[in-house]
XYZ file of C-alpha atoms in Angstrom:
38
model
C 183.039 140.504 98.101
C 179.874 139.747 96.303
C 178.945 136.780 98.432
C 179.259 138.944 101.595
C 174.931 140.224 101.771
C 174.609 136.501 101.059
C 177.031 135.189 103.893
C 175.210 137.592 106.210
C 171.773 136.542 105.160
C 172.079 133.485 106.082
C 174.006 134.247 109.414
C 171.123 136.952 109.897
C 168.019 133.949 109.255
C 169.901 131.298 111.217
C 170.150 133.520 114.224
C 166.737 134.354 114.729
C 165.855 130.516 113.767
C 168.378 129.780 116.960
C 167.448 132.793 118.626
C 163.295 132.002 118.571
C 163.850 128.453 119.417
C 165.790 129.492 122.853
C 162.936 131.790 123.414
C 160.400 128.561 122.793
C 162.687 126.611 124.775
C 162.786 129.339 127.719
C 158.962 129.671 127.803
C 158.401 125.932 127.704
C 161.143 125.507 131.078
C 158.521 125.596 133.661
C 156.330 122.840 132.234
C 159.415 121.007 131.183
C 160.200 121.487 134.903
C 156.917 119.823 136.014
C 157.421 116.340 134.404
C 160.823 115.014 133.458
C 163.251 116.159 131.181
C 162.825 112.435 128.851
């Protein structure tokens, strides 16, 4: 399966991309909290 490393490269970068942004996300809920959501 040669284009398995690949495969779980990119599963591997795209996780922490989703995984960072939650984190940004989570830390930004309290001033989210204090205006509105739109």
């Amino acid at each position: 399966m040669p284009n398995e490393p690949t495969i779980l490269s990119s599963f591997e970068m795209h996780y922490q991309f989703i995984y960072q942004h939650a984190m940004d996300l989570r830390g930004d809920r309290s001033r989210i909290n204090e205006k509105t959501w739109f």
